[in-house]
Amino acid sequence: MAAALALPLPLVAAALLTLAAAWMWDYAVVRHLWRPRAVAAAFRAQGVRGPPCRFLKGSNDDVRRMRAEADAVEMDVRDHDYLRRVTPHFLAWKDQYGAPFLYWFGPQPRICLLDYVSVRHVLWNKSGHFMKIDVHPTILSMLGKGLVLVEGTDWVRHRRVVNPAFAMDKLKMMTATMVSCADRLIKECEELASNNKSREVEVEFSKHFQELTAEVISRTAFGSSYKEGKEVFHTQKQLLALALATLLNLQLPGFKYLPTKNNRLKWTLEKKIKTTLMAIIQPRLASKGSGYGDDLLGLMLEACFMTEQGERRDELTLTMDEIIDECKTFFFAGHETTSHLLTWTMFLLSVYPEWQERLREEVLRECGKANPTADILSKLKEMTMVLLETLRLYGPVMTMLRKPISDIRLGSLSIPKGTGIVIPIPILHRDKEVWGANANEFDPLRFVNGITNAAKIPQALLGFSIGPRSCIGQNFAMLEAKSVMAMILQKFSFTLSPKYVHAPTDLITLQPKFGLPIVLRPLDASC
């Protein structure tokens, strides 16, 4: 029977060739030739231009070349206009084609918005017309499809579950843990300084801050020690390095499923993260008789197994896979961005000793030499101003990416469905029409009357985004940064090490390329 029904081999071969030809036509001709030309022509008719879309690679080779050339740019420590180092392609295209401009991530069109009116329209949209764009597979493996990346009703469901963990009363309770973690770093630095005759010690703070914020998120959100969470952070760093190495490479359809060297490594690291996270989760599941806990992990587990009169409450339910993804998101986002906020704040206070002294006076006035509490930290107004100005000049997140789910009109601009919308945060934060003639300078006093009045338009600070998708952890991050900086200012004066090289670089987040070596001197040694 099977033999009788079998198709002749020539017919099978012809069918496969037809399918292959159709696929090649769609992929090579439609996606990489016809569609880019049609999109470029439609934007050109609206006065929007940009670099040409090169076959298969789009603008990727141009980006790679300009970044390599800009990597040699040397900067003075008081020069905060690092755009020529970090986003040289955006500056070149803005100068050549005006704003907004169109460029290509492979065959995918991306329009770069450079005006706050359009940006606010995208970020404040509550009708669901704009979604996050599809992320690189390796970044998805690292970050998980948690609150940062989920959309629509899934986002509403995740947000409702996670939101109580970041209520202000919960954050106040976390302050003691933040202070305890910072205290260990302080004592370590004091011990190093006491072993030097000069009472000075050089410390590489970029690394120390990453370890500190990793411990804080491990303990406050997941009830685990840094030792238990260390494998998660280490594995995420490996995935981050893999993503950076392949971000601008050609992404062929189906390629992510092939057992290449990079894919096998990615799969191994994905499995390792899941295994490590389950090792943290399992003890909570075993002790469910006494509750799952009131931290972030406990709330998510409660939502995973919640019942009401024997039925699942779907609007407040998470699956175990969703919990794993949220753990990935908060392990990474909960320490990566805050560590860089601390790093750049430490850098700026080293460059501007007058502001370092102002903050020290404020800290000593409000809490003396005692450990800070949440109530005391809320009184540190000048500290808040400095942290906000640090976010403006050296915000960890470089770009926000969206796409419309249907053809849409943005002001006078018609944007086709699926077109990537790029919001370059550091360029907008240096818009002199919005932030004033000193937009490239460090001036915390611009925030003396709060964020709303800091610029010529309200809510121009995009460090935590704005609108309904603004960062849920922004109060957590600010409280942690205040705690750590207050304790350092209580104990030490500090300056940049002569070894420091000012070279901001974009490694998904904005980081000092060569770290942040700081010379610490205990205050009692200064007397």
mmCIF file with all atom_site columns, N, CA, C and O in Angstrom, residues 185 204-214 335 338-340 342-344 346 480 484-485 488 516:
data_model
loop_
_atom_site.group_PDB
_atom_site.id
_atom_site.type_symbol
_atom_site.label_atom_id
_atom_site.label_alt_id
_atom_site.label_comp_id
_atom_site.label_asym_id
_atom_site.label_entity_id
_atom_site.label_seq_id
_atom_site.pdbx_PDB_ins_code
_atom_site.Cartn_x
_atom_site.Cartn_y
_atom_site.Cartn_z
_atom_site.occupancy
_atom_site.B_iso_or_equiv
_atom_site.pdbx_formal_charge
_atom_site.auth_seq_id
_atom_site.auth_comp_id
_atom_site.auth_asym_id
_atom_site.auth_atom_id
_atom_site.pdbx_PDB_model_num
ATOM 1   N N  . LEU A 1 185 ? 30.896 46.150 51.866 1.00 0.00 ? 185 LEU A N  1
ATOM 2   C CA . LEU A 1 185 ? 31.828 46.791 50.939 1.00 0.00 ? 185 LEU A CA 1
ATOM 3   C C  . LEU A 1 185 ? 32.623 47.886 51.652 1.00 0.00 ? 185 LEU A C  1
ATOM 4   O O  . LEU A 1 185 ? 33.835 47.996 51.470 1.00 0.00 ? 185 LEU A O  1
ATOM 5   N N  . GLU A 1 204 ? 38.658 49.304 42.335 1.00 0.00 ? 204 GLU A N  1
ATOM 6   C CA . GLU A 1 204 ? 37.972 49.286 41.037 1.00 0.00 ? 204 GLU A CA 1
ATOM 7   C C  . GLU A 1 204 ? 36.472 49.147 41.324 1.00 0.00 ? 204 GLU A C  1
ATOM 8   O O  . GLU A 1 204 ? 35.954 48.056 41.545 1.00 0.00 ? 204 GLU A O  1
ATOM 9   N N  . PHE A 1 205 ? 35.776 50.267 41.310 1.00 0.00 ? 205 PHE A N  1
ATOM 10  C CA . PHE A 1 205 ? 34.400 50.284 41.786 1.00 0.00 ? 205 PHE A CA 1
ATOM 11  C C  . PHE A 1 205 ? 33.404 49.715 40.792 1.00 0.00 ? 205 PHE A C  1
ATOM 12  O O  . PHE A 1 205 ? 32.322 49.262 41.194 1.00 0.00 ? 205 PHE A O  1
ATOM 13  N N  . SER A 1 206 ? 33.687 49.737 39.524 1.00 0.00 ? 206 SER A N  1
ATOM 14  C CA . SER A 1 206 ? 32.742 49.188 38.557 1.00 0.00 ? 206 SER A CA 1
ATOM 15  C C  . SER A 1 206 ? 32.433 47.726 38.884 1.00 0.00 ? 206 SER A C  1
ATOM 16  O O  . SER A 1 206 ? 31.263 47.317 38.933 1.00 0.00 ? 206 SER A O  1
ATOM 17  N N  . LYS A 1 207 ? 33.449 46.960 39.133 1.00 0.00 ? 207 LYS A N  1
ATOM 18  C CA . LYS A 1 207 ? 33.269 45.546 39.476 1.00 0.00 ? 207 LYS A CA 1
ATOM 19  C C  . LYS A 1 207 ? 32.593 45.392 40.833 1.00 0.00 ? 207 LYS A C  1
ATOM 20  O O  . LYS A 1 207 ? 31.665 44.585 41.011 1.00 0.00 ? 207 LYS A O  1
ATOM 21  N N  . HIS A 1 208 ? 33.037 46.179 41.825 1.00 0.00 ? 208 HIS A N  1
ATOM 22  C CA . HIS A 1 208 ? 32.474 46.061 43.170 1.00 0.00 ? 208 HIS A CA 1
ATOM 23  C C  . HIS A 1 208 ? 30.994 46.421 43.195 1.00 0.00 ? 208 HIS A C  1
ATOM 24  O O  . HIS A 1 208 ? 30.204 45.784 43.904 1.00 0.00 ? 208 HIS A O  1
ATOM 25  N N  . PHE A 1 209 ? 30.616 47.428 42.432 1.00 0.00 ? 209 PHE A N  1
ATOM 26  C CA . PHE A 1 209 ? 29.212 47.816 42.406 1.00 0.00 ? 209 PHE A CA 1
ATOM 27  C C  . PHE A 1 209 ? 28.351 46.744 41.755 1.00 0.00 ? 209 PHE A C  1
ATOM 28  O O  . PHE A 1 209 ? 27.195 46.533 42.154 1.00 0.00 ? 209 PHE A O  1
ATOM 29  N N  . GLN A 1 210 ? 28.869 46.054 40.756 1.00 0.00 ? 210 GLN A N  1
ATOM 30  C CA . GLN A 1 210 ? 28.104 44.974 40.137 1.00 0.00 ? 210 GLN A CA 1
ATOM 31  C C  . GLN A 1 210 ? 27.874 43.840 41.134 1.00 0.00 ? 210 GLN A C  1
ATOM 32  O O  . GLN A 1 210 ? 26.782 43.276 41.211 1.00 0.00 ? 210 GLN A O  1
ATOM 33  N N  . GLU A 1 211 ? 28.898 43.515 41.896 1.00 0.00 ? 211 GLU A N  1
ATOM 34  C CA . GLU A 1 211 ? 28.741 42.463 42.901 1.00 0.00 ? 211 GLU A CA 1
ATOM 35  C C  . GLU A 1 211 ? 27.786 42.898 44.008 1.00 0.00 ? 211 GLU A C  1
ATOM 36  O O  . GLU A 1 211 ? 26.962 42.103 44.484 1.00 0.00 ? 211 GLU A O  1
ATOM 37  N N  . LEU A 1 212 ? 27.900 44.164 44.423 1.00 0.00 ? 212 LEU A N  1
ATOM 38  C CA . LEU A 1 212 ? 27.036 44.674 45.488 1.00 0.00 ? 212 LEU A CA 1
ATOM 39  C C  . LEU A 1 212 ? 25.569 44.660 45.072 1.00 0.00 ? 212 LEU A C  1
ATOM 40  O O  . LEU A 1 212 ? 24.707 44.157 45.808 1.00 0.00 ? 212 LEU A O  1
ATOM 41  N N  . THR A 1 213 ? 25.258 45.211 43.893 1.00 0.00 ? 213 THR A N  1
ATOM 42  C CA . THR A 1 213 ? 23.860 45.261 43.470 1.00 0.00 ? 213 THR A CA 1
ATOM 43  C C  . THR A 1 213 ? 23.313 43.868 43.157 1.00 0.00 ? 213 THR A C  1
ATOM 44  O O  . THR A 1 213 ? 22.112 43.628 43.314 1.00 0.00 ? 213 THR A O  1
ATOM 45  N N  . ALA A 1 214 ? 24.199 42.965 42.753 1.00 0.00 ? 214 ALA A N  1
ATOM 46  C CA . ALA A 1 214 ? 23.768 41.575 42.539 1.00 0.00 ? 214 ALA A CA 1
ATOM 47  C C  . ALA A 1 214 ? 23.364 40.943 43.869 1.00 0.00 ? 214 ALA A C  1
ATOM 48  O O  . ALA A 1 214 ? 22.361 40.211 43.950 1.00 0.00 ? 214 ALA A O  1
ATOM 49  N N  . HIS A 1 335 ? 20.163 44.427 38.880 1.00 0.00 ? 335 HIS A N  1
ATOM 50  C CA . HIS A 1 335 ? 21.522 44.782 39.339 1.00 0.00 ? 335 HIS A CA 1
ATOM 51  C C  . HIS A 1 335 ? 22.325 45.503 38.267 1.00 0.00 ? 335 HIS A C  1
ATOM 52  O O  . HIS A 1 335 ? 23.136 46.372 38.574 1.00 0.00 ? 335 HIS A O  1
ATOM 53  N N  . THR A 1 338 ? 21.405 49.476 38.030 1.00 0.00 ? 338 THR A N  1
ATOM 54  C CA . THR A 1 338 ? 21.740 50.198 39.265 1.00 0.00 ? 338 THR A CA 1
ATOM 55  C C  . THR A 1 338 ? 23.248 50.247 39.480 1.00 0.00 ? 338 THR A C  1
ATOM 56  O O  . THR A 1 338 ? 23.780 51.253 39.954 1.00 0.00 ? 338 THR A O  1
ATOM 57  N N  . SER A 1 339 ? 23.939 49.181 39.128 1.00 0.00 ? 339 SER A N  1
ATOM 58  C CA . SER A 1 339 ? 25.401 49.182 39.310 1.00 0.00 ? 339 SER A CA 1
ATOM 59  C C  . SER A 1 339 ? 26.048 50.259 38.447 1.00 0.00 ? 339 SER A C  1
ATOM 60  O O  . SER A 1 339 ? 26.987 50.937 38.884 1.00 0.00 ? 339 SER A O  1
ATOM 61  N N  . HIS A 1 340 ? 25.529 50.468 37.239 1.00 0.00 ? 340 HIS A N  1
ATOM 62  C CA . HIS A 1 340 ? 26.108 51.499 36.372 1.00 0.00 ? 340 HIS A CA 1
ATOM 63  C C  . HIS A 1 340 ? 25.691 52.904 36.811 1.00 0.00 ? 340 HIS A C  1
ATOM 64  O O  . HIS A 1 340 ? 26.470 53.856 36.657 1.00 0.00 ? 340 HIS A O  1
ATOM 65  N N  . LEU A 1 342 ? 25.392 53.742 39.928 1.00 0.00 ? 342 LEU A N  1
ATOM 66  C CA . LEU A 1 342 ? 26.348 53.990 41.008 1.00 0.00 ? 342 LEU A CA 1
ATOM 67  C C  . LEU A 1 342 ? 27.738 54.299 40.464 1.00 0.00 ? 342 LEU A C  1
ATOM 68  O O  . LEU A 1 342 ? 28.427 55.202 40.949 1.00 0.00 ? 342 LEU A O  1
ATOM 69  N N  . THR A 1 343 ? 28.142 53.554 39.447 1.00 0.00 ? 343 THR A N  1
ATOM 70  C CA . THR A 1 343 ? 29.471 53.755 38.865 1.00 0.00 ? 343 THR A CA 1
ATOM 71  C C  . THR A 1 343 ? 29.623 55.162 38.314 1.00 0.00 ? 343 THR A C  1
ATOM 72  O O  . THR A 1 343 ? 30.603 55.865 38.608 1.00 0.00 ? 343 THR A O  1
ATOM 73  N N  . TRP A 1 344 ? 28.642 55.603 37.525 1.00 0.00 ? 344 TRP A N  1
ATOM 74  C CA . TRP A 1 344 ? 28.761 56.934 36.913 1.00 0.00 ? 344 TRP A CA 1
ATOM 75  C C  . TRP A 1 344 ? 28.561 58.052 37.940 1.00 0.00 ? 344 TRP A C  1
ATOM 76  O O  . TRP A 1 344 ? 29.142 59.138 37.805 1.00 0.00 ? 344 TRP A O  1
ATOM 77  N N  . MET A 1 346 ? 29.620 57.848 41.059 1.00 0.00 ? 346 MET A N  1
ATOM 78  C CA . MET A 1 346 ? 30.941 57.892 41.709 1.00 0.00 ? 346 MET A CA 1
ATOM 79  C C  . MET A 1 346 ? 31.949 58.633 40.827 1.00 0.00 ? 346 MET A C  1
ATOM 80  O O  . MET A 1 346 ? 32.762 59.424 41.308 1.00 0.00 ? 346 MET A O  1
ATOM 81  N N  . GLU A 1 480 ? 18.305 52.234 46.518 1.00 0.00 ? 480 GLU A N  1
ATOM 82  C CA . GLU A 1 480 ? 19.568 51.501 46.650 1.00 0.00 ? 480 GLU A CA 1
ATOM 83  C C  . GLU A 1 480 ? 20.753 52.415 46.379 1.00 0.00 ? 480 GLU A C  1
ATOM 84  O O  . GLU A 1 480 ? 21.746 52.401 47.119 1.00 0.00 ? 480 GLU A O  1
ATOM 85  N N  . VAL A 1 484 ? 23.766 53.335 49.172 1.00 0.00 ? 484 VAL A N  1
ATOM 86  C CA . VAL A 1 484 ? 25.182 53.040 48.951 1.00 0.00 ? 484 VAL A CA 1
ATOM 87  C C  . VAL A 1 484 ? 26.012 54.325 48.943 1.00 0.00 ? 484 VAL A C  1
ATOM 88  O O  . VAL A 1 484 ? 27.054 54.414 49.615 1.00 0.00 ? 484 VAL A O  1
ATOM 89  N N  . MET A 1 485 ? 25.565 55.336 48.205 1.00 0.00 ? 485 MET A N  1
ATOM 90  C CA . MET A 1 485 ? 26.337 56.574 48.110 1.00 0.00 ? 485 MET A CA 1
ATOM 91  C C  . MET A 1 485 ? 26.400 57.289 49.464 1.00 0.00 ? 485 MET A C  1
ATOM 92  O O  . MET A 1 485 ? 27.444 57.849 49.827 1.00 0.00 ? 485 MET A O  1
ATOM 93  N N  . ILE A 1 488 ? 29.094 55.561 51.555 1.00 0.00 ? 488 ILE A N  1
ATOM 94  C CA . ILE A 1 488 ? 30.448 55.861 51.070 1.00 0.00 ? 488 ILE A CA 1
ATOM 95  C C  . ILE A 1 488 ? 30.844 57.278 51.463 1.00 0.00 ? 488 ILE A C  1
ATOM 96  O O  . ILE A 1 488 ? 31.960 57.523 51.940 1.00 0.00 ? 488 ILE A O  1
ATOM 97  N N  . LEU A 1 516 ? 36.345 51.597 36.580 1.00 0.00 ? 516 LEU A N  1
ATOM 98  C CA . LEU A 1 516 ? 36.379 52.845 37.339 1.00 0.00 ? 516 LEU A CA 1
ATOM 99  C C  . LEU A 1 516 ? 37.307 52.710 38.548 1.00 0.00 ? 516 LEU A C  1
ATOM 100 O O  . LEU A 1 516 ? 36.856 52.445 39.665 1.00 0.00 ? 516 LEU A O  1
#
